[in-house]
CSV table of C-alpha atoms in Angstrom, one decimal:
chain,number,residue,atom,x,y,z
L,17,MET,CA,-219.3,191.7,131.1
L,18,GLN,CA,-217.7,192.7,134.3
L,19,HIS,CA,-214.0,192.9,134.0
L,20,LEU,CA,-211.5,191.6,136.5
L,21,ASP,CA,-210.3,194.3,138.9
L,22,ASP,CA,-206.6,195.1,139.2
L,23,GLY,CA,-206.4,193.7,142.7
L,24,LEU,CA,-207.6,190.4,141.5
L,25,LEU,CA,-205.1,190.4,138.6
L,26,HIS,CA,-202.2,191.2,140.9
L,27,ALA,CA,-203.4,188.5,143.3
L,28,LEU,CA,-203.4,186.1,140.4
L,29,VAL,CA,-199.8,187.1,139.4
L,30,ASP,CA,-198.7,186.7,143.1
L,31,GLY,CA,-200.3,183.2,143.3
L,32,GLU,CA,-202.8,184.3,146.0
L,33,VAL,CA,-206.0,183.3,144.3
L,34,PRO,CA,-207.4,180.0,145.7
L,35,SER,CA,-207.4,177.2,143.2
L,36,ALA,CA,-211.2,176.8,143.6
L,37,GLU,CA,-211.6,180.2,142.0
L,38,LEU,CA,-209.2,179.8,139.1
L,39,GLY,CA,-211.6,178.0,136.8
L,40,GLU,CA,-214.0,180.9,136.7
L,41,LEU,CA,-211.1,183.4,136.2
L,42,GLN,CA,-209.8,181.2,133.3
L,43,SER,CA,-213.1,181.2,131.6
L,44,HIS,CA,-213.3,185.0,131.8
L,45,LEU,CA,-209.8,185.5,130.5
L,46,ASP,CA,-210.4,183.2,127.6
L,47,GLY,CA,-213.1,185.4,126.4
L,48,CYS,CA,-211.8,188.9,127.3
L,49,ALA,CA,-208.9,190.3,125.5
L,50,ALA,CA,-208.9,193.5,127.6
L,51,CYS,CA,-208.4,191.5,130.8
L,52,ARG,CA,-205.7,189.4,129.2
L,53,ALA,CA,-203.9,192.6,128.3
L,54,ARG,CA,-204.3,193.9,131.8
L,55,LEU,CA,-203.0,190.7,133.2
L,56,ASP,CA,-199.9,191.1,131.0
L,57,GLU,CA,-199.6,194.6,132.3
L,58,ALA,CA,-199.9,193.4,135.9
L,59,ARG,CA,-197.1,190.9,135.3
L,60,GLY,CA,-194.9,193.7,133.8
L,61,PHE,CA,-195.5,196.1,136.7
L,62,THR,CA,-194.8,193.3,139.2
L,63,ARG,CA,-191.6,192.3,137.5
L,64,GLU,CA,-190.4,195.9,137.1
L,65,SER,CA,-191.2,197.0,140.7
L,66,ASP,CA,-189.4,194.0,142.0
L,67,ASP,CA,-186.3,194.9,139.9
L,68,LEU,CA,-186.5,198.5,141.1
L,69,ILE,CA,-186.6,197.4,144.8
L,70,GLN,CA,-183.6,195.3,144.2
L,71,LEU,CA,-181.7,198.4,143.1
L,72,LEU,CA,-182.0,199.8,146.7
L,73,ASP,CA,-179.6,197.2,147.8
L,74,VAL,CA,-176.6,198.4,145.7
L,75,PRO,CA,-173.6,199.9,147.4
L,76,ALA,CA,-173.7,203.7,147.8
L,77,ALA,CA,-171.1,205.9,146.0
L,78,ARG,CA,-171.5,208.7,148.4
L,79,PRO,CA,-172.8,209.3,151.9
L,80,ALA,CA,-176.2,210.6,152.6
L,81,ALA,CA,-177.4,212.4,155.7
L,82,ARG,CA,-179.5,210.3,158.0
L,83,GLY,CA,-183.2,210.7,157.2
L,84,GLY,CA,-182.6,212.0,153.8
L,85,THR,CA,-182.8,210.1,150.5
L,86,GLY,CA,-179.8,208.5,149.0
L,87,ALA,CA,-177.7,205.6,150.2
L,88,ALA,CA,-175.6,205.9,153.3
L,89,GLY,CA,-171.9,206.1,153.1
L,90,ARG,CA,-171.5,202.6,154.4
L,91,PRO,CA,-171.9,200.1,151.6
L,92,ALA,CA,-175.6,199.2,151.5
L,93,SER,CA,-176.5,195.6,151.8
L,94,GLY,CA,-177.6,193.3,149.1
L,95,PRO,CA,-180.2,190.7,149.9
L,96,SER,CA,-177.3,188.4,150.6
L,97,ARG,CA,-175.0,190.8,152.5
L,98,THR,CA,-175.5,193.1,155.4
L,99,TRP,CA,-173.7,196.2,156.1
L,100,TRP,CA,-171.1,194.6,158.3
L,101,THR,CA,-169.7,192.3,155.6
L,102,THR,CA,-166.1,192.7,155.4
L,103,GLY,CA,-164.0,191.4,152.5
L,104,GLY,CA,-166.9,189.3,151.4
L,105,ARG,CA,-167.0,187.4,154.7
L,106,ARG,CA,-170.3,187.7,156.5
L,107,LEU,CA,-169.8,188.4,160.2
L,108,ALA,CA,-173.0,186.9,161.3
L,109,TRP,CA,-171.9,187.2,164.9
L,110,ALA,CA,-172.0,190.9,164.7
L,111,ALA,CA,-175.7,190.7,164.3
L,112,SER,CA,-176.2,188.8,167.6
L,113,LEU,CA,-175.1,190.5,170.7
L,114,VAL,CA,-176.1,190.9,174.2
L,115,ALA,CA,-176.1,194.0,176.2
L,116,ALA,CA,-175.8,193.5,179.9
L,117,VAL,CA,-175.5,196.5,181.9
L,118,GLY,CA,-173.2,195.7,184.8
L,119,LEU,CA,-174.9,196.0,188.1
L,120,GLY,CA,-172.4,196.9,190.6
L,121,TYR,CA,-169.7,196.2,188.1
L,122,THR,CA,-166.2,197.4,189.2
L,123,ALA,CA,-163.2,198.1,187.0
L,124,GLY,CA,-161.2,195.1,188.0
L,125,VAL,CA,-163.8,192.4,187.3
L,126,ARG,CA,-163.3,190.4,184.2
L,127,PRO,CA,-166.5,189.3,182.4
L,128,TRP,CA,-165.4,185.7,182.2
L,129,GLN,CA,-165.1,185.4,185.9
L,130,ALA,CA,-167.8,183.4,187.5
L,131,GLY,CA,-169.3,183.0,190.9
L,132,ALA,CA,-171.0,186.2,191.7
L,133,SER,CA,-173.9,185.5,194.0
L,134,ASP,CA,-175.0,189.1,194.7
L,135,PRO,CA,-177.3,190.0,191.9
L,136,GLY,CA,-176.3,193.6,192.3
L,137,ALA,CA,-172.6,193.0,191.9
L,138,GLY,CA,-170.3,192.2,189.0
L,139,VAL,CA,-171.1,191.9,185.4
L,140,ARG,CA,-174.1,190.3,184.0
L,141,SER,CA,-174.0,189.2,180.5
L,142,LEU,CA,-175.4,186.5,178.3
L,143,ALA,CA,-173.3,184.5,176.0
L,144,THR,CA,-174.0,185.3,172.4
L,145,VAL,CA,-172.6,184.4,169.2
L,146,PRO,CA,-169.4,183.1,167.7
L,147,VAL,CA,-166.6,185.5,167.1
L,148,GLU,CA,-164.8,183.2,164.8
L,149,ASN,CA,-165.5,181.0,161.9
L,150,ALA,CA,-168.2,183.3,160.8
L,151,ALA,CA,-170.6,181.7,158.2
L,152,PRO,CA,-169.4,182.4,154.7
L,153,ALA,CA,-171.4,185.0,152.8
L,154,PRO,CA,-174.4,183.5,151.1
L,155,ALA,CA,-174.2,183.2,147.3
L,156,ALA,CA,-174.5,186.5,145.6
L,157,THR,CA,-178.0,187.4,144.7
L,158,GLU,CA,-179.3,186.9,141.3
L,159,PRO,CA,-182.4,188.0,139.8
L,160,ALA,CA,-185.1,185.5,140.2
L,161,THR,CA,-185.2,183.7,136.9
L,162,GLY,CA,-188.4,181.9,137.7
L,163,GLY,CA,-189.1,178.2,137.5
L,164,VAL,CA,-192.1,177.8,135.4
L,165,GLU,CA,-192.6,180.8,133.2
L,166,PRO,CA,-196.1,182.1,132.7
L,167,SER,CA,-197.7,180.9,129.7
L,168,ASP,CA,-197.3,183.0,126.6
L,169,ARG,CA,-201.1,182.7,126.3
L,170,ALA,CA,-202.2,185.6,128.3
L,171,SER,CA,-205.6,184.1,128.8
L,172,ASP,CA,-204.2,181.1,130.7
L,173,ALA,CA,-204.6,181.9,134.4
L,174,MET,CA,-203.2,178.6,135.7
L,175,PRO,CA,-199.6,179.1,134.7
L,176,ASP,CA,-199.5,182.4,136.7
L,177,GLN,CA,-200.5,180.5,139.8
L,178,MET,CA,-198.1,177.7,139.1
L,179,ALA,CA,-195.3,180.2,138.2
L,180,ALA,CA,-195.8,182.0,141.4
L,181,ARG,CA,-195.6,178.8,143.4
L,182,ASN,CA,-192.9,177.1,141.5
L,183,ARG,CA,-190.7,179.9,140.6
L,184,ALA,CA,-187.1,180.0,141.8
L,185,PRO,CA,-187.0,181.7,145.2
L,186,SER,CA,-186.4,185.4,145.2
L,187,PRO,CA,-183.1,186.6,146.6
L,188,ALA,CA,-184.9,187.4,149.9
L,189,GLU,CA,-186.3,183.9,150.1
L,190,ARG,CA,-183.1,182.3,149.0
L,191,GLU,CA,-181.3,184.1,151.7
L,192,ALA,CA,-183.9,183.1,154.3
L,193,GLN,CA,-183.4,179.5,153.2
L,194,SER,CA,-179.7,179.7,153.5
L,195,GLU,CA,-180.0,181.4,156.9
L,196,ARG,CA,-182.3,178.6,158.2
L,197,SER,CA,-179.9,175.9,157.0
L,198,ALA,CA,-176.9,177.7,158.3
L,199,PRO,CA,-175.3,176.4,161.5
L,200,ALA,CA,-177.4,177.5,164.5
L,201,GLU,CA,-176.0,180.6,166.1
L,202,PRO,CA,-175.8,180.8,169.8
L,203,VAL,CA,-178.2,182.9,171.6
L,204,ALA,CA,-178.3,186.6,171.3
L,205,GLU,CA,-180.6,188.8,173.3
L,206,ALA,CA,-180.4,192.5,172.9
L,207,LEU,CA,-180.9,194.0,176.3
L,208,ALA,CA,-180.3,197.6,176.1
L,209,SER,CA,-182.5,199.2,178.5
L,210,GLY,CA,-182.8,199.6,182.3
L,211,ALA,CA,-185.9,197.4,182.3
L,212,ARG,CA,-184.0,194.7,180.6
L,213,GLN,CA,-181.2,194.8,183.2
L,214,GLU,CA,-183.5,193.0,185.6
L,215,ILE,CA,-184.1,190.3,183.1
L,216,ALA,CA,-180.4,189.8,182.7
L,217,ALA,CA,-179.9,189.7,186.4
L,218,ASP,CA,-182.5,187.0,186.7
L,219,ALA,CA,-181.2,185.0,183.8
L,220,ALA,CA,-180.9,181.3,184.2
L,221,PRO,CA,-177.6,179.8,185.3
L,222,VAL,CA,-174.9,178.7,182.9
L,223,ARG,CA,-176.0,176.2,180.3
L,224,ARG,CA,-174.5,174.5,177.2
L,225,ARG,CA,-172.2,176.4,174.9
L,226,ASP,CA,-174.9,176.7,172.3
L,227,GLU,CA,-177.2,178.6,174.6
L,228,ALA,CA,-177.1,181.9,176.3
L,229,ALA,CA,-175.2,181.7,179.4
L,230,PRO,CA,-175.5,184.3,182.0
L,231,LEU,CA,-172.1,185.3,183.1
L,232,ARG,CA,-171.6,186.0,186.7
L,233,THR,CA,-168.7,187.7,188.1
L,234,GLU,CA,-167.3,187.9,191.6
L,235,PRO,CA,-166.9,191.4,192.8
L,236,ALA,CA,-163.2,192.2,193.1
L,237,ALA,CA,-162.0,192.3,196.7
L,238,ALA,CA,-161.3,195.7,198.2
L,239,THR,CA,-162.4,197.6,195.1
L,240,PRO,CA,-163.8,201.0,195.6
L,241,ALA,CA,-167.5,201.5,195.1
L,242,ALA,CA,-168.0,202.9,191.7
L,243,PRO,CA,-171.0,203.4,189.5
L,244,PRO,CA,-171.6,200.5,187.3
L,245,ALA,CA,-170.0,200.6,184.0
L,246,PRO,CA,-171.9,199.0,181.1
L,247,VAL,CA,-170.3,195.9,179.7
L,248,MET,CA,-171.4,194.0,176.7
L,249,VAL,CA,-170.1,190.5,176.2
L,250,ILE,CA,-169.9,189.1,172.8
L,251,ASP,CA,-168.9,185.6,173.5
L,252,ARG,CA,-169.3,182.2,172.1
L,253,ALA,CA,-168.3,179.5,174.6
L,254,VAL,CA,-168.4,181.3,178.0
L,255,GLY,CA,-170.9,178.8,179.3
L,256,ALA,CA,-168.9,175.8,178.3
L,257,ALA,CA,-165.7,177.3,179.6
L,258,LEU,CA,-167.2,178.1,182.9
L,259,GLU,CA,-168.7,174.6,183.1
L,260,GLN,CA,-165.2,173.1,182.4
L,261,ARG,CA,-163.4,175.3,184.8
L,262,GLY,CA,-165.9,175.2,187.5
L,263,ASN,CA,-164.7,177.5,190.3
L,264,GLU,CA,-161.5,178.1,188.6
L,265,ALA,CA,-162.8,181.1,186.8
L,266,ALA,CA,-164.1,182.4,190.0
L,267,LYS,CA,-160.6,182.5,191.4
L,268,GLN,CA,-159.3,184.6,188.6
L,269,VAL,CA,-157.9,187.8,190.0
L,270,LEU,CA,-156.8,191.1,188.7
L,271,VAL,CA,-153.6,191.1,186.7
L,272,ALA,CA,-151.5,193.9,185.6
L,273,TRP,CA,-151.9,195.1,182.0
L,274,THR,CA,-148.8,195.8,180.1
L,275,ALA,CA,-148.3,197.4,176.7
L,276,VAL,CA,-147.9,195.1,173.8
L,277,ASP,CA,-147.2,195.5,170.1
L,278,LEU,CA,-149.7,194.6,167.4
L,279,PRO,CA,-148.1,191.4,166.1
L,280,THR,CA,-147.8,190.0,169.6
L,281,ALA,CA,-151.4,190.9,170.3
L,282,ILE,CA,-152.5,189.1,167.1
L,283,ARG,CA,-150.5,186.1,167.9
L,284,LEU,CA,-151.9,185.9,171.4
L,285,LEU,CA,-155.4,185.8,170.0
L,286,GLY,CA,-154.7,183.1,167.5
L,287,GLY,CA,-154.4,185.3,164.5
L,288,SER,CA,-157.0,187.9,164.6
L,289,LEU,CA,-157.5,191.0,166.7
L,290,ARG,CA,-161.0,192.6,166.9
L,291,LEU,CA,-161.2,196.3,166.6
L,292,ILE,CA,-164.1,198.8,166.7
L,293,GLU,CA,-164.6,200.2,163.2
L,294,GLY,CA,-164.3,204.0,163.1
L,295,LEU,CA,-162.3,204.3,166.4
L,296,VAL,CA,-158.6,204.8,166.6
L,297,PRO,CA,-157.0,202.7,169.4
L,298,GLU,CA,-154.8,204.5,171.8
L,299,ARG,CA,-152.9,201.5,172.8
L,300,LEU,CA,-152.8,197.7,173.1
L,301,GLU,CA,-152.2,195.9,176.4
L,302,THR,CA,-152.0,192.3,177.5
L,303,ALA,CA,-152.4,190.4,180.7
L,304,GLY,CA,-151.7,186.7,180.5
L,305,ARG,CA,-153.5,185.4,177.5
L,306,ALA,CA,-155.8,188.4,177.3
L,307,VAL,CA,-155.4,191.4,175.1
L,308,ARG,CA,-157.3,194.6,175.3
L,309,VAL,CA,-157.6,197.5,172.9
L,310,VAL,CA,-157.9,200.8,174.7
L,311,TYR,CA,-159.7,203.6,173.1
L,312,ALA,CA,-160.4,207.1,174.2
L,313,ASP,CA,-163.3,208.0,176.6
L,314,GLY,CA,-162.9,204.7,178.6
L,315,ILE,CA,-163.9,202.3,175.8
L,316,VAL,CA,-162.0,199.1,176.2
L,317,LEU,CA,-162.4,196.0,174.0
L,318,GLU,CA,-161.0,193.0,175.8
L,319,GLN,CA,-160.3,189.7,174.0
L,320,ARG,CA,-159.1,186.4,175.3
L,321,ARG,CA,-158.3,183.2,173.4
L,322,ASP,CA,-160.2,180.4,175.0
L,323,ALA,CA,-159.9,176.9,173.4
L,324,ASP,CA,-161.6,177.3,170.0
L,325,SER,CA,-163.1,180.6,170.6
L,326,VAL,CA,-162.3,184.2,171.5
L,327,VAL,CA,-164.0,185.7,174.4
L,328,VAL,CA,-164.7,189.3,173.7
L,329,ALA,CA,-165.9,191.9,176.1
L,330,LEU,CA,-166.7,195.5,175.3
L,331,ARG,CA,-166.5,197.9,178.2
L,332,GLY,CA,-167.6,201.4,178.5
L,333,PRO,CA,-167.3,204.2,181.0
L,334,ALA,CA,-169.7,204.5,183.8
L,335,GLY,CA,-172.8,206.3,182.6
L,336,LEU,CA,-172.5,205.2,179.0
L,337,ALA,CA,-176.0,204.3,177.7
L,338,ALA,CA,-176.4,200.6,177.0
L,339,ASP,CA,-177.7,201.3,173.5
L,340,SER,CA,-174.6,203.4,172.8
L,341,LEU,CA,-172.5,200.4,173.8
L,342,ALA,CA,-174.6,198.2,171.6
L,343,ARG,CA,-173.9,200.4,168.6
L,344,LEU,CA,-170.2,200.3,169.3
L,345,ALA,CA,-170.4,196.5,169.6
L,346,ALA,CA,-172.1,196.3,166.3
L,347,ARG,CA,-169.0,198.0,164.8
L,348,ILE,CA,-166.6,195.4,166.0
L,349,ARG,CA,-164.6,193.8,163.2
G,25,MET,CA,-187.5,182.3,176.1
G,26,THR,CA,-183.8,182.6,175.2
G,27,GLU,CA,-183.9,179.9,172.6
G,28,ALA,CA,-187.1,181.2,171.0
G,29,LEU,CA,-185.6,184.7,170.8
G,30,SER,CA,-182.5,183.3,169.3
G,31,ARG,CA,-184.5,181.5,166.6
G,32,LEU,CA,-186.4,184.7,165.9
G,33,PHE,CA,-183.1,186.6,165.6
G,34,GLY,CA,-181.6,184.1,163.3
G,35,GLU,CA,-184.6,184.0,161.1
G,36,PHE,CA,-185.7,187.5,160.9
G,37,HIS,CA,-182.8,189.9,161.7
G,38,ALA,CA,-181.3,190.0,158.2
G,39,PRO,CA,-184.7,190.4,156.4
G,40,LEU,CA,-185.6,193.1,158.9
G,41,VAL,CA,-182.4,195.0,158.4
G,42,ARG,CA,-182.8,194.7,154.7
G,43,LEU,CA,-186.4,196.0,154.7
G,44,VAL,CA,-185.5,198.9,156.9
G,45,THR,CA,-182.4,199.7,154.8
G,46,ARG,CA,-184.5,199.7,151.7
G,47,ARG,CA,-187.1,201.9,153.3
G,48,THR,CA,-184.7,204.4,154.9
G,49,GLY,CA,-181.5,204.2,152.8
G,50,ASP,CA,-179.6,204.1,156.1
G,51,PRO,CA,-178.0,200.7,157.0
G,52,GLU,CA,-176.8,202.0,160.4
G,53,LEU,CA,-180.3,203.2,161.3
G,54,ALA,CA,-181.6,199.8,160.0
G,55,GLU,CA,-179.4,198.0,162.4
G,56,GLU,CA,-180.5,200.3,165.3
G,57,ILE,CA,-184.1,199.8,164.5
G,58,ALA,CA,-183.7,196.0,164.2
G,59,GLN,CA,-181.9,195.9,167.6
G,60,GLU,CA,-184.8,197.9,169.1
G,61,VAL,CA,-187.4,195.5,167.6
G,62,PHE,CA,-185.7,192.4,169.0
G,63,ALA,CA,-185.1,194.1,172.4
G,64,ARG,CA,-188.9,194.6,172.5
G,65,ALA,CA,-189.5,191.1,171.4
G,66,ALA,CA,-187.3,189.9,174.3
G,67,VAL,CA,-189.6,191.6,176.7
G,68,ALA,CA,-192.8,190.7,175.1
G,69,PRO,CA,-192.4,187.6,172.8
G,70,PRO,CA,-194.9,187.8,170.1
G,71,ARG,CA,-197.2,184.9,169.2
G,72,ASN,CA,-197.1,185.6,165.5
G,73,PRO,CA,-193.5,186.9,165.2
G,74,ARG,CA,-193.1,187.7,161.6
G,75,PRO,CA,-195.9,190.3,161.2
G,76,TRP,CA,-195.3,191.6,164.6
G,77,LEU,CA,-191.5,192.1,164.2
G,78,PHE,CA,-192.0,193.9,160.8
G,79,ALA,CA,-195.0,195.9,162.1
G,80,VAL,CA,-192.9,197.2,165.0
G,81,ALA,CA,-190.1,198.0,162.7
G,82,LEU,CA,-192.4,200.0,160.4
G,83,ASN,CA,-193.7,201.9,163.3
G,84,LEU,CA,-190.2,202.7,164.5
G,85,ILE,CA,-189.4,203.9,161.0
G,86,ARG,CA,-192.4,206.2,161.1
G,87,GLU,CA,-191.4,207.5,164.5
G,88,GLN,CA,-187.9,208.1,163.3
G,89,GLY,CA,-189.2,209.8,160.2
G,90,ARG,CA,-191.0,212.4,162.2
G,91,THR,CA,-187.9,213.2,164.1
G,92,ALA,CA,-185.8,213.2,161.0
G,93,THR,CA,-188.2,215.7,159.3
G,94,ARG,CA,-187.3,218.2,162.0
G,95,ARG,CA,-183.6,217.6,161.5
G,96,GLY,CA,-183.9,217.3,157.8
G,97,ARG,CA,-183.3,221.0,157.1
G,98,LEU,CA,-180.1,221.1,159.2
G,99,LEU,CA,-178.8,217.9,157.5
G,100,GLU,CA,-179.5,219.4,154.1
G,101,LEU,CA,-177.5,222.4,155.0
G,102,TYR,CA,-174.7,220.3,156.2
G,103,LYS,CA,-174.7,218.4,152.9
G,104,ALA,CA,-174.5,221.6,150.9
G,105,GLU,CA,-171.5,222.7,153.0
G,106,ALA,CA,-169.6,219.4,153.0
G,107,PRO,CA,-166.4,219.4,150.9
G,108,SER,CA,-166.8,217.8,147.5
G,109,ARG,CA,-165.5,214.2,147.3
G,110,ALA,CA,-163.6,212.6,144.6
G,111,PRO,CA,-166.0,211.3,142.0
G,112,ALA,CA,-166.9,207.6,142.3
G,113,PRO,CA,-166.4,205.2,139.5
G,114,ASP,CA,-169.0,205.7,136.8
G,115,ALA,CA,-170.7,202.4,137.2
G,116,GLU,CA,-170.9,202.7,140.9
G,117,LEU,CA,-172.2,206.3,140.6
G,118,GLU,CA,-174.8,205.2,138.1
G,119,ARG,CA,-176.1,202.5,140.4
G,120,SER,CA,-176.2,204.9,143.3
G,121,GLU,CA,-178.1,207.3,141.3
G,122,GLN,CA,-180.5,204.6,140.2
G,123,ALA,CA,-181.1,203.7,143.9
G,124,ASP,CA,-181.7,207.4,144.6
G,125,ARG,CA,-184.3,207.5,141.9
G,126,VAL,CA,-186.0,204.4,143.2
G,127,ARG,CA,-186.2,206.0,146.7
G,128,ALA,CA,-187.6,209.2,145.3
G,129,ALA,CA,-190.2,207.1,143.4
G,130,LEU,CA,-191.0,205.2,146.5
G,131,ALA,CA,-191.5,208.5,148.3
G,132,THR,CA,-194.4,209.3,145.9
G,133,LEU,CA,-196.4,206.4,147.3
G,134,THR,CA,-198.5,206.6,150.4
G,135,GLU,CA,-197.0,205.0,153.5
G,136,ARG,CA,-199.2,202.0,153.4
G,137,ASP,CA,-198.6,201.3,149.7
G,138,ARG,CA,-194.9,201.7,150.2
G,139,GLU,CA,-194.9,199.3,153.2
G,140,ALA,CA,-196.9,196.7,151.4
G,141,LEU,CA,-194.6,196.8,148.5
G,142,LEU,CA,-191.5,196.4,150.6
G,143,LEU,CA,-193.1,193.6,152.7
G,144,LYS,CA,-194.0,191.8,149.5
G,145,ALA,CA,-190.4,192.1,148.3
G,146,GLU,CA,-189.4,190.4,151.5
G,147,GLY,CA,-191.5,187.4,150.6
G,148,PHE,CA,-194.6,188.2,152.7
G,149,ASN,CA,-197.8,186.6,151.5
G,150,TYR,CA,-201.1,188.5,151.5
G,151,ASP,CA,-202.1,187.1,154.9
G,152,GLU,CA,-198.8,188.3,156.5
G,153,ILE,CA,-199.0,191.7,154.8
G,154,ALA,CA,-202.5,192.1,156.0
G,155,ALA,CA,-201.6,191.0,159.5
G,156,THR,CA,-198.5,193.3,159.6
G,157,LEU,CA,-200.2,196.4,158.3
G,158,GLY,CA,-203.6,195.9,159.9
G,159,LEU,CA,-205.4,195.6,156.6
G,160,ALA,CA,-208.0,193.3,155.2
G,161,LYS,CA,-206.5,190.5,153.1
G,162,GLY,CA,-208.9,191.4,150.3
G,163,ALA,CA,-207.3,194.8,150.0
G,164,ILE,CA,-203.7,193.7,149.6
G,165,GLY,CA,-204.0,192.9,145.9
G,166,THR,CA,-205.4,196.3,145.2
G,167,THR,CA,-202.8,198.0,147.4
G,168,LEU,CA,-200.0,196.2,145.6
G,169,SER,CA,-201.5,196.9,142.2
G,170,ARG,CA,-201.6,200.6,143.0
G,171,ALA,CA,-198.1,200.6,144.6
G,172,ARG,CA,-196.4,198.8,141.8
G,173,ARG,CA,-197.9,200.9,139.1
G,174,ARG,CA,-197.1,204.1,141.0
G,175,LEU,CA,-193.5,203.1,141.7
G,176,VAL,CA,-192.9,202.1,138.1
G,177,GLU,CA,-194.5,205.3,136.6
G,178,ALA,CA,-192.7,207.6,139.1
G,179,TYR,CA,-189.4,205.9,138.3
G,180,ARG,CA,-190.0,206.2,134.6
G,181,ALA,CA,-190.9,209.9,135.0
G,182,GLN,CA,-187.7,210.6,136.8
G,183,GLU,CA,-185.6,208.8,134.2
G,184,GLY,CA,-187.3,210.8,131.5
G,185,ARG,CA,-186.5,214.0,133.3
G,186,GLN,CA,-182.9,213.0,133.7
G,187,HIS,CA,-182.5,212.1,130.1
G,188,HIS,CA,-184.2,215.3,129.1
G,189,ALA,CA,-181.9,217.3,131.3
G,190,ALA,CA,-178.8,215.4,130.0
G,191,SER,CA,-179.7,216.0,126.3
């Protein structure tokens, strides 16, 4: 008698054997105690290896050097949480961001200004994701308990297939389901290279708020020619705002920034101030309804309350690589 | 193209980050790799996104691994010189050490076996694993069989050594 190979047994446990072949397998298992024992062993190894892989998602107690073994200092993510989870609230927007390297960007141009016609001037960016009302964290993961448990009779192949198909979703699958049913996030396109700047520059005109909206800016009048500084806009409703305001945004001009204290800054933004995790702000400034957090080395995080959203723009010094800016943006809390 | 990429991002970003985090143990690196993957997808949208995205991610992990090997020695020296930190709570420390043991056990697998196992843990079926790794579907069961057994046995061996050292 030819025994069933391990690959076939594991395919059976994983529910990957076509139903047309199950009858033959069942017959063999009914008459072969050795294969029944190996099937049980396959189930055990599958269950145990799944449990072990889940352990990789636990928070780390100590930092580890990059590239080495061990969990990183930042809390590792469980299947239902990613590393940017703060206080249990999943900041889904942080995962979606758009990098647009300013082509001909000048210091005075605000990213929410519109109307630039010169593709080489002003800031190019694409509206991305919400910066408020982030989706609540999905339910904490639980070990998959299984729907239909495999039969206690090791010789019964059918329950393995049924169990694999009918079992409760794994934490990964459960999270995928919750993500698919979550409110749709606005567009995010990560454009972090020189080649992708051209794509951003050629992006479609302003669209609905749920879609990516390329943001055009007018070059500030009489500004000195300066190398373009990269700007990343993390925005929710820029498109809608521009549509509503029409040319109004295009008329926005430079204003003077003045120092402001923290409570006032928070109040101006409707109750929350975004900061870049890991960086110490040098000062807070305000101009009209906008607030900016100024860091060392020319890093500026501008925020402006706009109807039901907060427009956020991260600006870096000229010459800063776009992917460096993207990494900073990913740390905005 | 924008809407399609947005859907891709919404559906696959978190699983991608999770897989890379499990594979590398570095959530920050996982985020960087995920960003790079989607940046590439933006330029060349894949027809079959799921295997494509994960295949690119796995390739980037390998590339990063080759670079990290060169820096590994310096990083190890740095770790040895870093000042000791206050001990973490016992339960947290225990779980962290368990995670370290799992990673060490995973490191005993071949790259292909390790990747197949992590993809399966992300809910990939055999067709998808085969497409992602460039293997024949018929080989996936055998690959997973070998990977699971090896992982479990390697982990048990480490636990045994630890218990022996503690006693």
